[in-house]
Each structure stands twice: as structure tokens, then as C-alpha cells.
């Protein structure tokens, strides 16, 4: 990662030389570890000393060391609450299985919930999961198969963060509203996470393995936030309409209920990649790590193409390909430069207030269950093909074309009055689904299995 940053941002001589670290906090009662802001002209001169990596979890529950699986079978994926709602969680299971709920860096299960059939959905509140309130750091893991998880708090619907989004470099354009807040979680190893504006380090946080922290109330409106980490992390971004919340003390693991923090443009962050697919909605913002050129090609009648070179810390804007937002044409963004990385986020669909990130092909899947009531969904794929859609109202499944040009594909479907949780979708090409949740009209990503 240091080599990548040096290659694209020559003004950073040494990432380690800029990192300020606080001492690790024992599990399960971590204390705030947000470090003071690091100015561009003064930086620590010693690198952090990482603590011992947390022990591997037991086979029955573990967000930092997944449930035991055979050498040929990957373990089920865990999902994490990172500012993803404190009241309700909507869960869909892709197979009959027992799902384990736990919190923070602890590998001890708080409770389990049994799903009897493939595609079953449940609406769970905190009491169902054996706690008084949901909070950042909570996790859900399937025992034998995949799940989809969407949270809700204060009327905002927000997707929990799947561990497949773990990475070490992220590019996050900021479209509207200020200040912003970024929640991060270290995975199996401790991480030093650094927030940069352009090439200037703003702040670094040491995050013990399996724990979560927050960059609170920074302002990058109209520009791009760069996030780097010494080991893989996951995270979520949101723009706040209420300003800093002092009661959190910069620690999302503080005792008590945590509200959905930041009213608008929440989304799980996806790692920067050379190629990403998505739909612009009202617009999409494109950022590259080292100011590399990006090319954008969109499907549909007449095509839709753009290219440009955003400056480091800036972004390019592509307006929606149709006035009905996610009922637009699919697009592919690519950086051709060796080692080049980009990050793309779509904003604004006319209702609700959240956003979605474009995904690299390796993050996409072919089977999806929407766990909550929804108003519309859009399927974004790497290429044209066929999708089978099975509504949750008992109607017969229908096959629909994933239309597009070579290398692109998408399908849009709307129920004006909404549809029930449990809609199942299978696709012949790698895809992801953007669903408009029914309560507040927030966009969430259904990552699939």
C-alpha cells in the first residue's frame, strides 16, 4: 500500500511517518481512540507498534475468524453494523441455517436465530437478539450459507456492511451536506487507518482487531476523501445534518443505543479498484488515487460515454443517463494506468437520502434476496443476460432480459406502491442490486450470494 500511495501521491514521503497512534483498548470495553488531527507540517516520527492479534474465534461464532469450514468450502460471510441503524434489522437467509448475533470485538455469541427455509426473511428488533439496543460493532454471521442484512433507525434504512468489502485503499467523493462521518472496523488484524485530503494526512486512528472506530465531523464537501489502512478494514460513510454528536465521544462502541448518525448519503464503502460498474442515478462522482485518467462507457440507446482526469482529491461528475435516476443505463468505469485505482459513488434518486458505491466485478454475485419491503430495484451487471425474478407475493417467477451492450447490462423494475420482503432474483451474469427501501425511500445495495 505504501508503494501505491507513493506512486500516485509523491508528496507523501512516508505514510508511517505521518501516523499517530493511540494505545490499543482491551475487548470488550474499548475506550475512545480517535487521535488528534495531524497537521500537514507536523507528524509523528515513529511508526506504531501493533498489539497481539486477537485470538481466532470459536467455530460457532466469529466475526474476526469465521466459522470453521472445510478446506474447499469458503466460510459464510459475516455482516457488520457500522452506523447501520439501532432499532430494527431485516435479514434474509439464502439457505436454511442458524444465524449468530454478537457485538464488538467479542467472538462470543449473544444469541442465535434459526431460519427454516432458503430465502426466508425476518424482521428482528434488539430484544429478539438479546440486547437492549443495536449499535455499531454488532455482527451477524450465517452458519453454513449467505445472508443479506439491512438495518433501520430513526426511519433511515441502511445496509449492514459485508466483509467482502474489506480493503486497504478507498476513494470517497463527497457530493452534498456537511460534516461527514466515517465508521471503520478492523478485521482479523489490528489496523492503522489514515484519512487524507488529497495527499495531506488529516488524522490517523489505531483500531484493534475486531473493533470499530469513527472519524467524526470532518468537512470534505465538493472533494474526495482518501482512506488508507495498514491491514484490511470495512467501513461506512454518511453526511450529517445534525452536526457532531458529542455524546458519542468519538467512540461508536460507547455504551447505550447509538442512533443512525448523519441523515444523508449513507453507504458502505467499497475498496478502490481499476474497474467498477454502476448506474449514475441523478449523478455519479468519479475519483482516482493518483489523478489518473478514467474512461466511462454506458449502455443503452445511443450509448453514453465520458472520460477525464480528475485532480488528486477532486472528482469528475457524470449526470444520470435517464431522468428517472436508477432507471438509467449501466456504466463501466476504468482506469488504464498501471496500478491505477478509482472510486465511484452514485447520489440522489429523487426520494430518500442515501447513496451507493459502484462495485468491482469480484464483489458481484448471481443470487439475491431483498430482505425488506421495497419500492423499486435496479440490477447492475457486468454483461447482458437473463434474470429470474420471484416476487414474495406468491406470483409466478418471471424471466426478464438484462439488456445492454457487450460488457454492460441492467434491468429496472418498479412497484409504485411497494412490494414485500423476500423477492428473490437470480442472474446469468455477475451483478448487484440497488433496492429502494419502502420506509424512507433510501437506496441500499443488495450484495447477493
Coordinates of C-alpha atoms in Angstrom, one line a residue:
X1 CA 0.0 0.0 0.0
X2 CA 2.9 2.4 0.8
X3 CA 4.2 1.8 -2.7
X4 CA 0.9 2.5 -4.2
X5 CA 0.4 5.7 -2.3
X6 CA 4.0 6.8 -3.2
X7 CA 3.4 6.1 -6.8
X8 CA 0.3 8.2 -7.0
X9 CA 0.9 10.9 -4.4
X10 CA 4.6 11.8 -4.4
X11 CA 4.2 14.4 -1.8
X12 CA 3.8 11.8 0.9
X13 CA 7.3 10.6 1.7
X14 CA 6.3 8.1 4.3
X15 CA 2.8 7.1 5.4
X16 CA 4.2 5.6 8.5
X17 CA 5.9 8.8 9.4
X18 CA 2.6 10.6 9.5
X19 CA 0.6 8.1 11.6
X20 CA -0.3 9.0 15.1
X21 CA -1.5 6.0 17.1
X22 CA -3.2 5.6 20.5
X23 CA -2.7 2.5 22.6
X24 CA -5.0 -0.5 22.0
X25 CA -8.0 -0.8 24.2
X26 CA -8.9 -4.3 25.6
X27 CA -12.0 -6.1 24.4
X28 CA -14.9 -5.9 25.3
X29 CA -14.9 -2.4 26.8
X30 CA -12.9 -0.2 24.4
X31 CA -12.4 3.4 25.1
X32 CA -12.2 6.2 22.5
X33 CA -9.1 6.1 20.4
X34 CA -9.6 8.9 17.9
X35 CA -6.2 10.5 17.5
X36 CA -5.7 14.3 17.3
X37 CA -5.6 15.8 13.9
X38 CA -2.2 15.7 12.2
X39 CA -1.3 18.9 10.6
X40 CA 0.5 19.0 7.2
X41 CA 3.7 20.3 8.7
X42 CA 4.0 18.2 11.8
X43 CA 3.8 14.5 12.0
X44 CA 4.9 11.7 14.4
X45 CA 8.3 10.3 13.5
X46 CA 7.8 6.8 14.9
X47 CA 5.7 4.1 13.5
X48 CA 3.0 2.4 15.6
X49 CA 3.6 -0.8 17.5
X50 CA 0.7 -3.2 16.8
X51 CA -0.7 -5.3 19.6
X52 CA -1.0 -9.0 19.5
X53 CA -3.7 -10.1 17.0
X54 CA -6.9 -11.2 18.7
X55 CA -7.3 -14.9 19.1
X56 CA -9.1 -16.9 16.4
X57 CA -12.8 -17.2 17.2
X58 CA -14.6 -20.4 18.1
X59 CA -16.3 -22.4 15.3
X60 CA -19.7 -21.3 16.4
X61 CA -19.3 -17.5 16.3
X62 CA -16.7 -15.2 14.9
X63 CA -16.6 -12.0 13.0
X64 CA -12.8 -11.9 13.0
X65 CA -12.2 -15.6 12.5
X66 CA -15.1 -17.0 10.6
X67 CA -16.9 -20.3 11.5
X68 CA -14.9 -23.3 10.6
X69 CA -15.3 -24.7 7.1
X70 CA -13.7 -27.4 5.0
X71 CA -10.6 -26.6 3.0
X72 CA -12.6 -26.5 -0.2
X73 CA -15.6 -24.6 1.1
X74 CA -15.3 -20.9 1.9
X75 CA -16.8 -19.9 5.3
X76 CA -20.0 -18.0 5.4
X77 CA -19.8 -14.2 5.2
X78 CA -20.4 -12.0 8.2
X79 CA -22.1 -8.6 8.2
X80 CA -21.5 -5.7 10.5
X81 CA -23.4 -2.7 11.8
X82 CA -21.4 0.4 11.1
X83 CA -23.8 3.3 11.7
X84 CA -26.4 1.0 10.1
X85 CA -29.3 1.7 12.4
X86 CA -30.1 1.0 16.1
X87 CA -33.8 -0.1 16.0
X88 CA -34.5 -2.9 13.5
X89 CA -32.6 -5.3 11.3
X90 CA -34.1 -7.0 8.2
X91 CA -32.4 -10.3 7.4
X92 CA -32.7 -12.8 4.5
X93 CA -31.0 -16.2 4.6
X94 CA -30.0 -17.9 1.4
X95 CA -30.1 -21.4 3.0
X96 CA -31.8 -23.0 6.0
X97 CA -29.4 -22.3 8.8
X98 CA -28.8 -20.7 12.2
X99 CA -27.6 -17.2 12.2
X100 CA -25.4 -16.0 15.1
X101 CA -25.6 -12.4 16.5
X102 CA -22.7 -10.9 18.5
X103 CA -21.2 -7.5 19.2
X104 CA -17.9 -5.6 19.1
X105 CA -14.6 -7.5 19.1
X106 CA -16.0 -10.3 21.2
X107 CA -16.3 -13.7 19.5
X108 CA -18.9 -14.9 21.9
X109 CA -22.4 -15.2 20.5
X110 CA -25.1 -13.1 22.2
X111 CA -27.9 -15.2 20.6
X112 CA -28.8 -17.3 17.6
X113 CA -31.8 -17.2 15.2
X114 CA -33.0 -20.2 13.2
X115 CA -34.0 -19.8 9.5
X116 CA -36.0 -22.8 8.3
X117 CA -36.1 -22.3 4.6
X118 CA -33.9 -20.8 1.8
X119 CA -35.0 -17.2 1.0
X120 CA -36.7 -16.8 4.4
X121 CA -36.7 -13.2 5.7
X122 CA -37.2 -11.9 9.3
X123 CA -37.7 -8.5 10.9
X124 CA -35.7 -8.5 14.2
X125 CA -35.6 -5.9 16.9
X126 CA -33.0 -5.6 19.6
X127 CA -34.9 -7.7 22.1
X128 CA -35.1 -10.5 19.6
X129 CA -31.3 -10.5 19.6
X130 CA -30.9 -10.4 23.3
X131 CA -29.8 -6.8 23.7
X132 CA -31.4 -3.5 24.7
X133 CA -30.4 -1.7 21.5
X134 CA -28.5 -2.3 18.3
X135 CA -25.2 -0.4 17.9
X136 CA -22.1 0.0 15.8
X137 CA -19.9 -3.1 16.1
X138 CA -22.7 -5.6 16.1
X139 CA -22.4 -8.5 13.7
X140 CA -24.4 -11.3 12.1
X141 CA -22.9 -14.5 10.7
X142 CA -24.5 -17.4 8.9
X143 CA -23.5 -20.9 9.9
X144 CA -23.5 -22.6 6.5
X145 CA -24.5 -20.0 3.9
X146 CA -25.0 -16.4 2.9
X147 CA -27.3 -13.7 4.3
X148 CA -28.4 -10.2 3.4
X149 CA -28.8 -7.6 6.1
X150 CA -30.4 -4.1 6.1
X151 CA -30.8 -2.0 9.3
X152 CA -33.1 0.8 10.2
X153 CA -33.1 3.5 12.8
X154 CA -34.9 6.8 13.0
X155 CA -36.7 6.0 9.8
X156 CA -33.5 5.6 7.8
X157 CA -32.8 2.3 6.1
X158 CA -29.2 1.4 5.8
X159 CA -27.3 -1.7 4.6
X160 CA -25.1 -3.5 7.0
X161 CA -21.5 -4.0 5.7
X162 CA -20.5 -7.4 4.3
X163 CA -16.9 -8.4 5.0
X164 CA -16.3 -8.9 1.2
X165 CA -15.8 -5.1 1.1
X166 CA -12.6 -5.3 3.2
X167 CA -9.7 -3.4 1.7
X168 CA -6.8 -1.1 2.3
X169 CA -7.5 1.8 0.0
X170 CA -10.8 3.7 -0.5
X171 CA -11.7 6.8 -2.6
X172 CA -14.9 8.5 -1.4
X173 CA -16.3 11.6 -3.3
X174 CA -18.4 13.9 -1.1
X175 CA -21.4 15.3 -3.1
X176 CA -23.5 17.2 -0.6
X177 CA -24.2 18.0 3.1
X178 CA -21.6 18.6 5.8
X179 CA -20.0 17.5 8.1
X180 CA -19.1 13.9 7.1
X181 CA -18.5 10.9 9.4
X182 CA -16.7 7.7 8.6
X183 CA -17.0 4.5 10.6
X184 CA -14.3 1.8 10.2
X185 CA -13.8 -1.7 11.6
X186 CA -10.5 -3.7 11.6
X187 CA -10.9 -7.3 10.6
X188 CA -8.6 -10.1 11.6
X189 CA -5.6 -7.9 12.4
X190 CA -5.1 -4.5 14.0
X191 CA -5.1 -1.6 11.6
X192 CA -3.8 2.0 11.5
X193 CA -6.4 3.8 9.4
X194 CA -5.4 7.2 7.8
X195 CA -7.7 9.9 6.5
X196 CA -6.3 12.1 3.7
X197 CA -7.5 15.2 1.9
X198 CA -5.7 14.9 -1.4
X199 CA -2.1 14.0 -0.3
X200 CA -2.4 15.7 3.1
X201 CA -2.9 13.4 6.2
X202 CA -5.6 14.7 8.4
X203 CA -5.9 12.1 11.0
X204 CA -4.9 8.5 11.9
X205 CA -6.6 6.0 14.2
X206 CA -5.3 2.8 15.6
X207 CA -8.1 0.2 15.5
X208 CA -7.6 -3.1 17.4
X209 CA -8.6 -6.3 15.6
X210 CA -12.3 -6.8 15.6
X211 CA -13.1 -3.3 16.9
X212 CA -14.7 -0.2 15.3
X213 CA -13.9 3.5 15.4
X214 CA -15.1 6.7 13.9
X215 CA -13.7 9.7 12.1
X216 CA -16.1 12.3 13.3
X217 CA -17.3 15.5 11.8
X218 CA -14.8 16.4 9.0
X219 CA -15.6 18.6 6.1
X220 CA -14.7 17.5 2.5
X221 CA -17.7 18.9 0.7
X222 CA -17.1 19.0 -3.1
X223 CA -13.9 16.9 -2.9
X224 CA -12.7 13.4 -2.3
X225 CA -11.7 11.7 0.9
X226 CA -8.9 9.1 0.6
X227 CA -8.7 6.4 3.2
X228 CA -5.7 4.0 3.6
X229 CA -5.1 1.2 6.1
X230 CA -2.2 -1.0 7.0
X231 CA -4.5 -4.1 7.0
X232 CA -7.9 -4.8 5.6
X233 CA -10.8 -2.8 7.0
X234 CA -14.5 -2.3 6.2
X235 CA -16.4 0.9 6.7
X236 CA -19.4 3.2 6.0
X237 CA -19.7 6.9 5.1
X238 CA -22.5 9.4 5.9
X239 CA -23.1 13.1 5.7
X240 CA -24.5 14.6 8.8
X241 CA -27.4 17.0 9.0
X242 CA -27.3 17.5 12.8
X243 CA -23.6 18.2 13.2
X244 CA -21.2 16.4 15.6
X245 CA -22.7 14.2 18.3
X246 CA -20.6 14.9 21.4
X247 CA -22.3 12.2 23.3
X248 CA -20.5 9.6 21.2
X249 CA -17.2 10.8 22.4
X250 CA -15.8 9.7 19.0
X251 CA -16.4 6.1 20.0
X252 CA -19.1 4.1 18.3
X253 CA -18.7 1.3 20.8
X254 CA -19.9 3.6 23.7
X255 CA -22.4 2.0 26.0
X256 CA -26.1 2.5 25.1
X257 CA -28.1 3.0 22.0
X258 CA -26.5 4.6 19.0
X259 CA -28.8 6.5 16.6
X260 CA -28.3 6.5 12.9
X261 CA -25.6 9.1 12.7
X262 CA -25.8 11.5 9.8
X263 CA -29.0 12.0 7.9
X264 CA -28.0 11.7 4.3
X265 CA -25.8 9.8 1.8
X266 CA -25.0 6.8 4.0
X267 CA -23.3 3.9 2.1
X268 CA -20.9 1.0 2.8
X269 CA -17.6 1.9 1.3
X270 CA -16.1 -0.3 -1.4
X271 CA -12.4 -0.7 -1.9
X272 CA -10.8 1.3 -4.7
X273 CA -10.4 -0.8 -7.9
X274 CA -9.2 -0.5 -11.5
X275 CA -12.8 -1.2 -12.8
X276 CA -16.2 -0.6 -11.3
X277 CA -19.8 -0.9 -12.5
X278 CA -22.9 1.1 -11.6
X279 CA -25.8 3.3 -12.5
X280 CA -25.3 7.1 -12.1
X281 CA -28.8 7.8 -10.6
X282 CA -29.0 11.7 -10.6
X283 CA -25.3 11.8 -10.9
X284 CA -22.1 9.8 -10.2
X285 CA -18.8 11.1 -9.0
X286 CA -15.5 9.5 -10.1
X287 CA -12.2 9.9 -8.2
X288 CA -8.8 8.3 -8.9
X289 CA -6.0 7.7 -6.5
X290 CA -3.2 9.4 -8.3
X291 CA -5.0 11.7 -10.6
X292 CA -5.1 9.1 -13.4
X293 CA -7.4 9.3 -16.4
X294 CA -10.7 7.4 -16.2
X295 CA -12.9 6.3 -19.0
X296 CA -16.7 5.7 -18.6
X297 CA -18.8 3.8 -21.0
X298 CA -22.6 3.3 -20.6
X299 CA -25.0 1.0 -22.3
X300 CA -28.4 1.8 -23.8
X301 CA -29.7 3.5 -26.9
X302 CA -27.0 5.7 -28.4
X303 CA -24.6 4.8 -25.7
X304 CA -23.2 7.3 -23.2
X305 CA -19.5 7.9 -22.8
X306 CA -17.2 10.2 -20.9
X307 CA -13.6 10.5 -19.9
X308 CA -11.4 12.8 -18.0
X309 CA -8.6 13.1 -15.5
X310 CA -9.7 14.3 -12.0
X311 CA -7.0 16.0 -10.0
X312 CA -5.8 14.3 -6.8
X313 CA -8.5 14.9 -4.2
X314 CA -11.1 16.0 -6.7
X315 CA -13.7 14.1 -8.8
X316 CA -15.5 14.1 -12.2
X317 CA -19.3 14.2 -12.4
X318 CA -21.4 12.2 -14.8
X319 CA -25.1 13.1 -14.8
X320 CA -27.7 10.4 -14.9
X321 CA -28.4 8.7 -18.2
X322 CA -32.2 9.0 -17.7
X323 CA -34.4 11.4 -15.7
X324 CA -35.8 8.5 -13.6
X325 CA -32.5 8.1 -11.9
X326 CA -31.8 4.4 -11.2
X327 CA -33.9 3.5 -14.2
X328 CA -30.9 4.6 -16.2
X329 CA -28.2 2.8 -18.3
X330 CA -25.5 0.8 -16.7
X331 CA -22.0 2.1 -16.9
X332 CA -18.4 0.8 -16.6
X333 CA -15.6 3.0 -15.3
X334 CA -12.0 2.0 -15.8
X335 CA -8.5 3.3 -15.1
X336 CA -6.0 2.0 -17.6
X337 CA -2.8 3.2 -15.8
X338 CA -0.7 0.5 -14.3
X339 CA -1.7 0.3 -10.6
X340 CA -4.4 2.8 -11.1
X341 CA -7.4 2.8 -8.7
X342 CA -10.8 4.6 -8.7
X343 CA -13.8 5.1 -6.5
X344 CA -17.3 5.9 -7.8
X345 CA -20.4 6.9 -5.8
X346 CA -24.0 7.5 -7.1
X347 CA -26.1 10.1 -5.4
X348 CA -29.7 11.3 -5.3
X349 CA -32.6 9.4 -6.8
X350 CA -35.4 11.9 -6.0
X351 CA -36.5 10.4 -2.7
X352 CA -34.8 9.2 0.4
X353 CA -31.3 10.4 1.1
X354 CA -28.7 7.7 0.8
X355 CA -26.1 6.8 -1.8
X356 CA -24.5 3.7 -3.4
X357 CA -21.0 2.8 -4.4
X358 CA -20.1 1.2 -7.7
X359 CA -18.6 -2.3 -7.4
X360 CA -15.7 -4.2 -8.9
X361 CA -16.7 -7.5 -10.7
X362 CA -15.2 -9.7 -7.9
X363 CA -17.7 -8.2 -5.4
X364 CA -20.7 -9.1 -7.6
X365 CA -22.9 -12.2 -7.3
X366 CA -25.7 -14.1 -9.1
X367 CA -28.3 -14.8 -6.3
X368 CA -30.2 -12.1 -4.4
X369 CA -32.9 -11.8 -1.8
X370 CA -34.3 -8.4 -0.9
X371 CA -34.8 -8.6 2.9
X372 CA -37.1 -5.6 3.4
X373 CA -40.1 -4.0 1.7
X374 CA -39.1 -2.0 -1.4
X375 CA -40.4 0.4 -4.0
X376 CA -38.1 -0.4 -6.9
X377 CA -34.9 -2.3 -7.7
X378 CA -32.3 -2.0 -10.4
X379 CA -30.0 -4.8 -11.3
X380 CA -26.4 -3.8 -12.4
X381 CA -24.4 -6.5 -14.2
X382 CA -21.1 -6.9 -16.0
X383 CA -22.9 -8.0 -19.1
X384 CA -26.3 -8.8 -20.7
X385 CA -28.1 -12.0 -19.9
X386 CA -31.3 -13.2 -18.1
X387 CA -32.6 -12.5 -14.7
X388 CA -35.3 -14.6 -12.9
X389 CA -37.4 -12.6 -10.5
X390 CA -39.6 -14.4 -8.0
X391 CA -41.9 -11.9 -6.1
X392 CA -42.7 -12.5 -2.4
X393 CA -46.4 -12.2 -3.0
X394 CA -46.8 -15.8 -4.4
X395 CA -46.8 -14.7 -8.1
X396 CA -45.0 -17.0 -10.5
X397 CA -41.4 -16.3 -11.2
X398 CA -40.7 -14.4 -14.4
X399 CA -37.6 -14.3 -16.6
X400 CA -36.5 -10.8 -17.8
X401 CA -33.8 -9.7 -20.1
X402 CA -30.7 -8.0 -18.6
X403 CA -30.4 -5.6 -21.5
X404 CA -27.2 -3.8 -22.5
X405 CA -24.3 -3.7 -24.8
X406 CA -21.3 -6.0 -24.6
X407 CA -19.7 -5.7 -21.3
X408 CA -22.7 -4.0 -19.7
X409 CA -26.1 -5.0 -18.5
X410 CA -29.0 -3.7 -16.3
X411 CA -32.7 -4.2 -15.6
X412 CA -35.1 -1.9 -13.7
X413 CA -38.4 -2.9 -12.1
X414 CA -40.8 -0.7 -10.0
X415 CA -43.8 -1.3 -7.9
X416 CA -45.2 2.1 -7.3
X417 CA -47.0 1.0 -4.1
X418 CA -44.1 -1.2 -2.9
X419 CA -43.5 -4.9 -2.6
X420 CA -43.0 -7.3 0.2
X421 CA -39.6 -8.5 1.6
X422 CA -38.4 -11.8 0.2
X423 CA -38.2 -11.0 -3.5
X424 CA -35.7 -13.5 -5.0
X425 CA -33.5 -12.7 -8.0
X426 CA -31.1 -14.9 -9.9
X427 CA -28.9 -13.7 -12.8
X428 CA -26.8 -15.3 -15.5
X429 CA -24.1 -12.7 -15.2
X430 CA -22.3 -11.3 -12.1
X431 CA -24.5 -8.4 -10.8
X432 CA -25.5 -6.4 -7.7
X433 CA -29.0 -5.0 -6.9
X434 CA -29.9 -1.5 -5.8
X435 CA -33.2 -1.5 -3.9
X436 CA -35.2 1.5 -2.9
X437 CA -36.4 0.7 0.7
X438 CA -40.1 1.4 1.4
X439 CA -40.0 3.4 4.7
X440 CA -37.9 6.4 3.8
X441 CA -37.0 5.6 0.2
X442 CA -33.4 5.1 1.0
X443 CA -31.2 3.3 -1.6
X444 CA -29.5 0.1 -0.3
X445 CA -27.2 -2.3 -2.0
X446 CA -28.2 -6.0 -2.1
X447 CA -24.8 -7.6 -2.5
X448 CA -26.1 -11.1 -3.1
X449 CA -24.6 -14.6 -2.6

